[in-house]
Amino acid sequence: QVQLVESGGGLVQPGGSLRLSCAASGSLIGNYDMRWYRQAPGKQLELVATISSGGGSTSYADFVKGRFTISRDDAKNTVYLQMNSLKPEDTAVYYCNRPGVQSYWGRGTQVIVSS
């Protein structure tokens, strides 16, 4: 059984930074693309960033381009999301996802951007 566990969320002031981690167990993630999603209160789930298997390709939603960076360390079976220049509208629960015929999700980590 694949488990994804997110960590690193918290309260941060506007302009600040956070680094989210997604640790996988039960299966190696090296052969899979990995994604970060987020869901703000009262809003739909939205895709934030994707990294290809091997890490050679990344893509970002327009609203985070230039501020967020997705990366992976397959030796640690972990995916990261470095978030810089955070804005109040980045407040959301952030979820890690392994897409595929059988998709796996973590339980999320809360990010609150507020002064």
mmCIF file of C-alpha atoms in Angstrom:
data_model
loop_
_atom_site.group_PDB
_atom_site.id
_atom_site.type_symbol
_atom_site.label_atom_id
_atom_site.label_comp_id
_atom_site.label_asym_id
_atom_site.label_seq_id
_atom_site.Cartn_x
_atom_site.Cartn_y
_atom_site.Cartn_z
ATOM 1 C CA GLN A 1 0.000 0.000 0.000
ATOM 2 C CA VAL A 2 1.417 3.354 -1.051
ATOM 3 C CA GLN A 3 1.405 6.067 1.574
ATOM 4 C CA LEU A 4 2.215 9.718 0.981
ATOM 5 C CA VAL A 5 2.825 11.940 3.981
ATOM 6 C CA GLU A 6 3.122 15.691 3.589
ATOM 7 C CA SER A 7 4.897 17.937 6.073
ATOM 8 C CA GLY A 8 6.341 21.412 6.351
ATOM 9 C CA GLY A 9 3.211 23.500 6.384
ATOM 10 C CA GLY A 10 2.515 26.222 8.890
ATOM 11 C CA LEU A 11 1.864 29.897 9.435
ATOM 12 C CA VAL A 12 4.062 32.327 7.541
ATOM 13 C CA GLN A 13 3.947 36.049 6.878
ATOM 14 C CA PRO A 14 3.403 37.400 3.369
ATOM 15 C CA GLY A 15 6.676 37.380 1.479
ATOM 16 C CA GLY A 16 7.969 34.471 3.489
ATOM 17 C CA SER A 17 8.995 30.969 2.458
ATOM 18 C CA LEU A 18 8.127 27.398 3.292
ATOM 19 C CA ARG A 19 9.405 24.067 2.058
ATOM 20 C CA LEU A 20 6.897 21.240 1.866
ATOM 21 C CA SER A 21 7.948 17.618 1.808
ATOM 22 C CA CYS A 22 6.088 14.530 0.631
ATOM 23 C CA ALA A 23 7.563 11.288 1.895
ATOM 24 C CA ALA A 24 6.433 8.120 0.148
ATOM 25 C CA SER A 25 6.418 4.617 1.540
ATOM 26 C CA GLY A 26 5.179 1.273 0.317
ATOM 27 C CA SER A 27 6.404 1.917 -3.201
ATOM 28 C CA LEU A 28 9.262 3.695 -4.901
ATOM 29 C CA ILE A 29 8.233 6.913 -6.644
ATOM 30 C CA GLY A 30 11.140 6.961 -9.065
ATOM 31 C CA ASN A 31 9.137 5.655 -12.017
ATOM 32 C CA TYR A 32 6.289 8.115 -11.580
ATOM 33 C CA ASP A 33 5.470 11.723 -12.213
ATOM 34 C CA MET A 34 4.560 13.444 -8.972
ATOM 35 C CA ARG A 35 2.281 16.402 -8.337
ATOM 36 C CA TRP A 36 1.365 18.971 -5.743
ATOM 37 C CA TYR A 37 -2.212 20.214 -5.515
ATOM 38 C CA ARG A 38 -3.865 22.661 -3.181
ATOM 39 C CA GLN A 39 -7.339 23.445 -1.972
ATOM 40 C CA ALA A 40 -8.221 26.774 -0.433
ATOM 41 C CA PRO A 41 -11.261 27.141 1.830
ATOM 42 C CA GLY A 42 -14.433 27.115 -0.245
ATOM 43 C CA LYS A 43 -12.546 26.542 -3.482
ATOM 44 C CA GLN A 44 -11.885 23.639 -5.788
ATOM 45 C CA LEU A 45 -8.762 21.533 -5.795
ATOM 46 C CA GLU A 46 -6.162 22.980 -8.149
ATOM 47 C CA LEU A 47 -2.955 21.616 -9.605
ATOM 48 C CA VAL A 48 0.095 23.537 -8.428
ATOM 49 C CA ALA A 49 3.111 21.748 -9.918
ATOM 50 C CA THR A 50 4.218 18.550 -11.621
ATOM 51 C CA ILE A 51 7.612 16.900 -11.854
ATOM 52 C CA SER A 52 8.357 14.100 -14.288
ATOM 53 C CA SER A 53 9.895 10.790 -13.336
ATOM 54 C CA GLY A 54 13.622 11.428 -13.170
ATOM 55 C CA GLY A 55 13.021 15.126 -12.579
ATOM 56 C CA GLY A 56 13.893 16.251 -16.083
ATOM 57 C CA SER A 57 10.713 18.196 -16.607
ATOM 58 C CA THR A 58 8.625 20.417 -14.387
ATOM 59 C CA SER A 59 5.490 22.448 -14.925
ATOM 60 C CA TYR A 60 3.675 25.020 -12.817
ATOM 61 C CA ALA A 61 0.343 26.708 -12.569
ATOM 62 C CA ASP A 62 0.531 30.327 -13.684
ATOM 63 C CA PHE A 63 -0.307 31.565 -10.213
ATOM 64 C CA VAL A 64 2.908 30.081 -8.748
ATOM 65 C CA LYS A 65 5.355 30.419 -11.641
ATOM 66 C CA GLY A 66 8.560 32.074 -10.575
ATOM 67 C CA ARG A 67 7.764 31.621 -6.883
ATOM 68 C CA PHE A 68 7.445 27.860 -6.311
ATOM 69 C CA THR A 69 9.867 25.085 -7.228
ATOM 70 C CA ILE A 70 9.081 21.378 -7.278
ATOM 71 C CA SER A 71 11.911 18.897 -6.889
ATOM 72 C CA ARG A 72 12.458 15.275 -5.998
ATOM 73 C CA ASP A 73 15.007 13.064 -4.315
ATOM 74 C CA ASP A 74 14.284 9.540 -5.443
ATOM 75 C CA ALA A 75 16.980 8.147 -3.151
ATOM 76 C CA LYS A 76 14.900 9.472 -0.257
ATOM 77 C CA ASN A 77 11.599 8.660 -1.982
ATOM 78 C CA THR A 78 10.572 12.249 -1.343
ATOM 79 C CA VAL A 79 9.154 15.157 -3.327
ATOM 80 C CA TYR A 80 9.501 18.779 -2.295
ATOM 81 C CA LEU A 81 7.762 22.063 -2.953
ATOM 82 C CA GLN A 82 9.815 25.158 -2.205
ATOM 83 C CA MET A 83 7.471 28.108 -1.844
ATOM 84 C CA ASN A 84 8.894 31.621 -1.881
ATOM 85 C CA SER A 85 7.313 35.067 -1.915
ATOM 86 C CA LEU A 86 4.181 33.649 -0.370
ATOM 87 C CA LYS A 87 0.934 35.569 -0.669
ATOM 88 C CA PRO A 88 -2.242 35.392 1.413
ATOM 89 C CA GLU A 89 -3.975 33.770 -1.564
ATOM 90 C CA ASP A 90 -1.545 30.840 -1.266
ATOM 91 C CA THR A 91 -3.340 29.853 1.932
ATOM 92 C CA ALA A 92 -4.608 26.312 1.387
ATOM 93 C CA VAL A 93 -4.160 22.682 2.253
ATOM 94 C CA TYR A 94 -1.409 21.302 0.032
ATOM 95 C CA TYR A 95 -1.600 17.702 -1.149
ATOM 96 C CA CYS A 96 0.946 15.397 -2.696
ATOM 97 C CA ASN A 97 -0.264 13.107 -5.467
ATOM 98 C CA ARG A 98 1.103 10.180 -7.412
ATOM 99 C CA PRO A 99 -1.012 10.123 -10.541
ATOM 100 C CA GLY A 100 -1.776 7.034 -12.561
ATOM 101 C CA VAL A 101 -4.354 4.354 -13.189
ATOM 102 C CA GLN A 102 -4.272 3.986 -9.432
ATOM 103 C CA SER A 103 -3.735 7.418 -7.961
ATOM 104 C CA TYR A 104 -2.479 8.026 -4.443
ATOM 105 C CA TRP A 105 -2.931 11.067 -2.226
ATOM 106 C CA GLY A 106 -1.555 12.265 1.047
ATOM 107 C CA ARG A 107 -3.694 13.808 3.767
ATOM 108 C CA GLY A 108 -2.321 17.270 3.164
ATOM 109 C CA THR A 109 -0.460 19.939 5.064
ATOM 110 C CA GLN A 110 -1.971 23.313 5.942
ATOM 111 C CA VAL A 111 -0.292 26.490 4.766
ATOM 112 C CA ILE A 112 -1.514 29.808 6.149
ATOM 113 C CA VAL A 113 -0.074 33.035 4.832
ATOM 114 C CA SER A 114 -1.080 35.892 7.066
ATOM 115 C CA SER A 115 0.359 38.853 8.895
#
